[in-house]
Short mmCIF file of C-alpha atoms and ligand atoms in Angstrom, two decimals:
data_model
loop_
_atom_site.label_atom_id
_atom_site.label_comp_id
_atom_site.label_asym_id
_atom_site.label_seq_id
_atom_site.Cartn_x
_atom_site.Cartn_y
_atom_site.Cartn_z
CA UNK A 1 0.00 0.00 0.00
CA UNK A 2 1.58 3.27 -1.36
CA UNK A 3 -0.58 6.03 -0.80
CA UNK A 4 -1.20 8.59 -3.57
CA UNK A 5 -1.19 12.14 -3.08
CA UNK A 6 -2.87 15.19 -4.60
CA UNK A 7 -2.84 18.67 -4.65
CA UNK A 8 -5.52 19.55 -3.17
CA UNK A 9 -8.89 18.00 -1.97
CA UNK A 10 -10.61 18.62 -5.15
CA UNK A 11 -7.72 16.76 -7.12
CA UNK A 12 -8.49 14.21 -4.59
CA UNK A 13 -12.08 14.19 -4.70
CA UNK A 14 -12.00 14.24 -8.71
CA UNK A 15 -9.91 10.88 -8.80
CA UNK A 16 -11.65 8.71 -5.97
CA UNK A 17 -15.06 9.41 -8.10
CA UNK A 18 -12.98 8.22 -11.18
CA UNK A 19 -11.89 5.25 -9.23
CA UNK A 20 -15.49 4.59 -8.39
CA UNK A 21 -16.79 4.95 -11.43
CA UNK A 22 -14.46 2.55 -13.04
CA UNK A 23 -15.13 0.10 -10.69
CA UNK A 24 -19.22 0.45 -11.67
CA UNK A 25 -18.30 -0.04 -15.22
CA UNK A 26 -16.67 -3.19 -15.07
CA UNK A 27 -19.69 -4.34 -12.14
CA UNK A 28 -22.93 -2.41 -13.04
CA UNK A 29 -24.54 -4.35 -10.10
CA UNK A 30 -21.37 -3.61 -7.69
CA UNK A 31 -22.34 -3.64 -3.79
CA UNK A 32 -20.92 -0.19 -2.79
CA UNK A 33 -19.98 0.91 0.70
CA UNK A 34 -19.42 4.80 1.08
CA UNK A 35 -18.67 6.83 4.37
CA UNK A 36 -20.58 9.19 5.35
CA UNK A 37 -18.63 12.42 7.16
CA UNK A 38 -17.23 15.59 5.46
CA UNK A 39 -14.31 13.88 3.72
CA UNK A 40 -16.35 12.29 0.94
CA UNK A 41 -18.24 14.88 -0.07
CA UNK A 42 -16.77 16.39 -3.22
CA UNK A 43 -16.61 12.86 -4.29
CA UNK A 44 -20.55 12.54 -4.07
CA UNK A 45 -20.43 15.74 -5.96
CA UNK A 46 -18.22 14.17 -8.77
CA UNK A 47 -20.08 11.41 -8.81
CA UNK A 48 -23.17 12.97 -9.35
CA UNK A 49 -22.23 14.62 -12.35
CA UNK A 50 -20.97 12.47 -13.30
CA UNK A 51 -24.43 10.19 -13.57
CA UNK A 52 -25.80 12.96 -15.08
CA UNK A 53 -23.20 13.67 -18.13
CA UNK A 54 -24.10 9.66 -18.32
CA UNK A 55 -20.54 8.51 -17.38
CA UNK A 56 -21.50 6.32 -14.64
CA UNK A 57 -24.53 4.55 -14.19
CA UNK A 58 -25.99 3.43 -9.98
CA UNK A 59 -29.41 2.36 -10.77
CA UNK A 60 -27.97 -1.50 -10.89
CA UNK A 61 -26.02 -0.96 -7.58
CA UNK A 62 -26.13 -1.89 -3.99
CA UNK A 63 -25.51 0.55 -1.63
CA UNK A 64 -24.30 -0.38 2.08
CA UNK A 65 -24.21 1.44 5.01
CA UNK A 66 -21.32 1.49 6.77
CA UNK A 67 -22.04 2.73 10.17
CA UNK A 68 -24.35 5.04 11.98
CA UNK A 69 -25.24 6.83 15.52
CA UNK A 70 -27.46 4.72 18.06
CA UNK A 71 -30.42 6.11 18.69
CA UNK A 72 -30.52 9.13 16.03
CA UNK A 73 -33.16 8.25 13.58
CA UNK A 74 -32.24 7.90 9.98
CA UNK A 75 -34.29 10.90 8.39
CA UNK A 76 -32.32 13.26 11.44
CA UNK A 77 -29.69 15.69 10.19
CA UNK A 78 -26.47 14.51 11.10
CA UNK A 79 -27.12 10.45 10.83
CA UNK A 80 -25.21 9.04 8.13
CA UNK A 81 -27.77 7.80 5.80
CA UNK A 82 -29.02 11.93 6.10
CA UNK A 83 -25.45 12.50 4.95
CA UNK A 84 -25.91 9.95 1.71
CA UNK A 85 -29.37 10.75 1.55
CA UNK A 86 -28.36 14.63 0.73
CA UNK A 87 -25.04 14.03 -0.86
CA UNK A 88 -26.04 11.27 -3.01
CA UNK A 89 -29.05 9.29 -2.99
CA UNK A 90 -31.87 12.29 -3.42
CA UNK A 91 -29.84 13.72 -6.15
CA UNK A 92 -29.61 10.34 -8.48
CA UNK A 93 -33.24 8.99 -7.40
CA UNK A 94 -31.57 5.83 -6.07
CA UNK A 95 -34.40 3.41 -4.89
CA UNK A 96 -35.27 2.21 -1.53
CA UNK A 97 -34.65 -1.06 -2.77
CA UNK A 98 -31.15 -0.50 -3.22
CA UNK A 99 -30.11 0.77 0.19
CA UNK A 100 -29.21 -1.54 2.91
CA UNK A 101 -28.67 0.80 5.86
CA UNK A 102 -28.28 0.53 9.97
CA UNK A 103 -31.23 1.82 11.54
CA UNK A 104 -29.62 3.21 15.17
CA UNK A 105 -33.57 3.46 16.18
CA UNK A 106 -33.72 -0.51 15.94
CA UNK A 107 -34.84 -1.96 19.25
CA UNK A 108 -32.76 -4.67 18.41
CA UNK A 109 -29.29 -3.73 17.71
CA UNK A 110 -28.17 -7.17 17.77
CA UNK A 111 -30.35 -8.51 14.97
CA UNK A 112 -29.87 -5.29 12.84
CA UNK A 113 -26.13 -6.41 13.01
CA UNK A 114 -26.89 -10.13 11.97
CA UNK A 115 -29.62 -8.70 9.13
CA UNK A 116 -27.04 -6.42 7.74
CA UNK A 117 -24.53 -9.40 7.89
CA UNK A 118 -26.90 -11.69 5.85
CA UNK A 119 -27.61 -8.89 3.75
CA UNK A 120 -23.65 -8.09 2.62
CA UNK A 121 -23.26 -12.53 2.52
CA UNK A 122 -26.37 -12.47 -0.14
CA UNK A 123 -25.45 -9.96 -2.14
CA UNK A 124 -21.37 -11.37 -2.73
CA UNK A 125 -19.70 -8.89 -0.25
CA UNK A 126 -18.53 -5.92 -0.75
CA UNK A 127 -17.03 -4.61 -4.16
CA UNK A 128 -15.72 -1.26 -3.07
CA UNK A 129 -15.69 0.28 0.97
CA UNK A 130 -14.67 3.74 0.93
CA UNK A 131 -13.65 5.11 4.37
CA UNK A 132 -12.31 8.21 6.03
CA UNK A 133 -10.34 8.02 9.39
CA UNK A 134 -11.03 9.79 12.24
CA UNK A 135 -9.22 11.86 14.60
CA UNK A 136 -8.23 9.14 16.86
CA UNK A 137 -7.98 6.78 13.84
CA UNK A 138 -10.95 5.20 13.86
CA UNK A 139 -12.54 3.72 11.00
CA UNK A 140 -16.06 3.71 10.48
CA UNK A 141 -17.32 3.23 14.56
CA UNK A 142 -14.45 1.07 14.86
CA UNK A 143 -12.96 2.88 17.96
CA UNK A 144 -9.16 1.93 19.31
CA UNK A 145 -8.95 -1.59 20.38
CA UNK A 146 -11.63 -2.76 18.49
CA UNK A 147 -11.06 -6.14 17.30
CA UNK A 148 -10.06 -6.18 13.14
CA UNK A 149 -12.01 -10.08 12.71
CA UNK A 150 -15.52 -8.40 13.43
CA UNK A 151 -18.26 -8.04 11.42
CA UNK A 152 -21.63 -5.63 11.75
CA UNK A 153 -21.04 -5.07 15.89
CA UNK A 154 -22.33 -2.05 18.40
CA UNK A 155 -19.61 -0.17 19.82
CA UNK A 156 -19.17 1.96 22.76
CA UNK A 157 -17.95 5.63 21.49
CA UNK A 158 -14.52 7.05 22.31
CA UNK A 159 -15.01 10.74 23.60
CA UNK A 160 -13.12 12.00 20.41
CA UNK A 161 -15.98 10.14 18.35
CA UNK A 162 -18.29 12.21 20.15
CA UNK A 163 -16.92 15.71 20.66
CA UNK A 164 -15.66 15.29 17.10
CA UNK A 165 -19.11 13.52 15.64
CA UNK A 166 -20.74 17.07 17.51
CA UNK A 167 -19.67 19.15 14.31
CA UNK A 168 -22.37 16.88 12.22
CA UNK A 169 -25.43 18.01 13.79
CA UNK A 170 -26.86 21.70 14.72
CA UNK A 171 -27.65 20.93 18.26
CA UNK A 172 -25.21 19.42 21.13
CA UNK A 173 -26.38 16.09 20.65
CA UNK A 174 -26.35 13.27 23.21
CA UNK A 175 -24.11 10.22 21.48
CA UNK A 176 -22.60 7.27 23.43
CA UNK A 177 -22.53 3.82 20.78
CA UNK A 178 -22.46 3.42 17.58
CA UNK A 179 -23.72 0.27 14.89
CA UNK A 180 -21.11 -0.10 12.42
CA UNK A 181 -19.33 -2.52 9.62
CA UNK A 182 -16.23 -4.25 11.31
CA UNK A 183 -12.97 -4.30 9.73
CA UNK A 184 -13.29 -7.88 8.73
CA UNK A 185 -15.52 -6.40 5.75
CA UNK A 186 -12.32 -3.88 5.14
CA UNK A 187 -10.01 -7.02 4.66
CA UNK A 188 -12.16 -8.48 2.47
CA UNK A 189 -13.78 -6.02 0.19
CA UNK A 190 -12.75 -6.50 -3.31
CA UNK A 191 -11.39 -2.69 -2.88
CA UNK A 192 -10.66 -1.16 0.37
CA UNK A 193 -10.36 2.31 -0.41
CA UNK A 194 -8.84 5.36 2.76
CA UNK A 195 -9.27 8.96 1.96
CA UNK A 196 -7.81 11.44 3.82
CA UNK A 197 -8.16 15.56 3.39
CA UNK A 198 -6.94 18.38 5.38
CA UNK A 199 -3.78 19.53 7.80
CA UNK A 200 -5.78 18.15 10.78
CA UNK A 201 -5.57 14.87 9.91
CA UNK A 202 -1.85 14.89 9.00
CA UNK A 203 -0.99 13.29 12.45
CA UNK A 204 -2.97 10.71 12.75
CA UNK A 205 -2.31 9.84 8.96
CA UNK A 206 1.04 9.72 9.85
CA UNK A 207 0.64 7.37 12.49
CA UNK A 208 -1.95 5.08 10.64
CA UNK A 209 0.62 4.70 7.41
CA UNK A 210 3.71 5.14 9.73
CA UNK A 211 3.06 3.81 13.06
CA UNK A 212 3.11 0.88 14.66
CA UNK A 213 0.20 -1.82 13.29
CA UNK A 214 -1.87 -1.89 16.02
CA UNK A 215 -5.49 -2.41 17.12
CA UNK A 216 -5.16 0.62 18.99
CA UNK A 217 -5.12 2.57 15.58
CA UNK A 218 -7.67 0.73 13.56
CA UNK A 219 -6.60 2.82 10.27
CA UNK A 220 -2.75 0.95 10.63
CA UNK A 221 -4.65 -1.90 9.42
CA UNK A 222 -4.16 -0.16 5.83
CA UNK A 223 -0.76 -1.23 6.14
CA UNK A 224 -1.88 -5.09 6.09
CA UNK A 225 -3.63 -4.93 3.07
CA UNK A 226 -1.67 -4.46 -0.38
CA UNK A 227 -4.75 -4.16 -2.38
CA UNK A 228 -6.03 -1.29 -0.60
CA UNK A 229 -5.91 2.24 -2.42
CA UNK A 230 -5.15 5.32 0.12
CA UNK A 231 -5.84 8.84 -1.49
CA UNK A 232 -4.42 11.89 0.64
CA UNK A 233 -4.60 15.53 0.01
CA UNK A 234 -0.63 17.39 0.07
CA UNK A 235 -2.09 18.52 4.27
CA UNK A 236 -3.33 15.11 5.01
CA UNK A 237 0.05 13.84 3.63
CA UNK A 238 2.22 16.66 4.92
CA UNK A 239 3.42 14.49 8.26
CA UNK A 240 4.30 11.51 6.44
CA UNK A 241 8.50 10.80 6.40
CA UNK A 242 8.19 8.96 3.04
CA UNK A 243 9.46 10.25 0.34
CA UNK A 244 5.97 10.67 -1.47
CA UNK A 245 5.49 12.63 -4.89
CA UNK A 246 2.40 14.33 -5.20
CA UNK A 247 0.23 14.13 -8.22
CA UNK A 248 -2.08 15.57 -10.03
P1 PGA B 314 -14.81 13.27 8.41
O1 PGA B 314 -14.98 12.00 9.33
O2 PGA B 314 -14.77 12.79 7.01
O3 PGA B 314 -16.03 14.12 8.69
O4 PGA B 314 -13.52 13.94 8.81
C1 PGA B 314 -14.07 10.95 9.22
C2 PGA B 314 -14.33 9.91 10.27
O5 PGA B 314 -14.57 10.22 11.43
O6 PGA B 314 -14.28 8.72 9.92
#
C-alpha cells in the first residue's frame, strides 16, 4: 500500500469518483460501501455529475451502510444515511430497494447487526468500501482496540468520536454507541479504499501509514492490506516521512 497524493482535496475528490466509477463499469450491479462524514463529499459531488453527463450509471447498484449513531433516527440531520441521503441518494433517485442501511432506532441492535450481515453474505460482499479516518484513527465506529475479525457489531464511542461527531449536527447532541461494519468487511472487500483531506488529519495519517500496526489505531490496518488504495490531500500527507510525490 503506497498512498497517492494530490494537490488539493478537489484533485483528490475528482480521482476517488474516477476510481469509483471505473469500478461500476466493469460491475454495473457492484455492492458499494461509502462513508458518510465531510471527507467524501466532493466525491458525491463528482459522482453525481458524473451520472448525469451519463458517465457512470448506480441504478444496478447496492448501496451499504457502513455505520451510523445509536439512537438518532435515519431521516435526522447529522445520521449518516441523512449525509448519503443529501449528498447522493436524493440527487440520483436511487431506490429504496437499493439501500441496505443501519437503523440506530432498531430496538434490536443485535439482529440489525446479523440482518445487515446476511444482507452483505447475499449480495457477494462488498465490491468497493470507501472510508475516512477519524481523529483518533478510527474507521467507520471502529474505535481503538476494536477487534479487526468483526463483522456488523455495536460499539461503545470514544469521547473524540463524540466531541468530534458534535460538528455533524446543529444541536449538542447526546451520542454514546455506535452500529457499524467491522474491519473484517475492510479485509475483504474487493477494494478497500482510505481517503484522507486536510492539515488536521496529518498526524494521525502519519501514524496510521507510519506507526506501529496496532489495534489501537484501527486505520494501521491499511498497512496489512496491499490491495487497498489510500488517497491523501498534500495537508493530510504533509506528516508523512516517506518520500511521497504528489500528483495531479
Ligand atoms: P470526516 O470524518 O470525514 O467528517 O472527517 C471521518 C471519520 O470520522 O471517519
Amino acid at each position: 500500500m503506497k498512498p497517492d497524493i494530490f494537490q488539493n482535496s478537489r484533485s483528490l475528490s475528482e480521482y476517488a469518483a474516477r476510481l469509483i466509477a471505473k469500478v461500476v463499469s466493469g460491475k454495473p450491479d457492484a455492492v458499494l460501501c461509502f462513508a458518510s462524514g465531510h471527507t467524501p463529499t466532493g466525491t458525491f459531488t463528482c459522482l453525481v455529475e458524473m451520472t448525469k453527463a451519463g458517465q457512470v450509471d448506480f441504478s444496478h447498484c447496492h448501496f451499504i451502510g457502513l455505520d451510523e449513531w445509536v439512537g438518532i433516527p435515519l431521516s435526522a440531520e447529522g445520521s449518516c444515511r441523512y449525509f448519503l441521503d443529501e449528498f447522493f441518494f436524493k440527487k440520483l433517485n436511487i431506490r429504496e430497494d437499493q439501500i441496505h442501511f443501519f437503523d440506530g432506532m432498531a430496538t434490536n441492535l443485535e439482529a440489525e447487526c446479523r440482518k445487515m450481515d446476511d444482507t452483505i453474505a447475499r449480495l457477494g460482499g462488498l465490491d468497493l468500501m470507501l472510508v475516512g479516518i477519524g481523529m483518533n484513527g478510527h474507521i467507520a465506529l471502529n474505535e481503538p482496540g476494536t477487534p479487526w475479525n468483526f463483522r456488523s457489531h455495536v460499539s461503545d464511542l470514544d469521547e473524540m468520536t463524540v466531541t468530534v461527531g458534535q460538528k455533524y449536527f446543529t444541536e449538542k447532541t447526546q451520542l454514546t454507541k455506535g452500529i457499524t461494519l467491522g474491519l473484517q468487511y475492510l479485509r475483504e472487500a474487493r477494494l478497500p479504499l482510505l481517503m484522507a483531506s486536510g492539515k488536521g488529519k496529518a498526524p494521525i495519517v502519519r501514524q496510521a501509514l507510519e506507526g506501529e500496526v496496532t489495534e489501537q489505531v484501527p486505520a494501521s490496518i491499511f498497512q496489512t492490506l496491499p490491495e487497498a488504495v489510500v488517497l491523501l490531500d498534500a495537508d493530510a500527507a504533509g506528516e508523512l516521512e516517506g518520500n511521497f510525490e504528489i500528483g495531479n
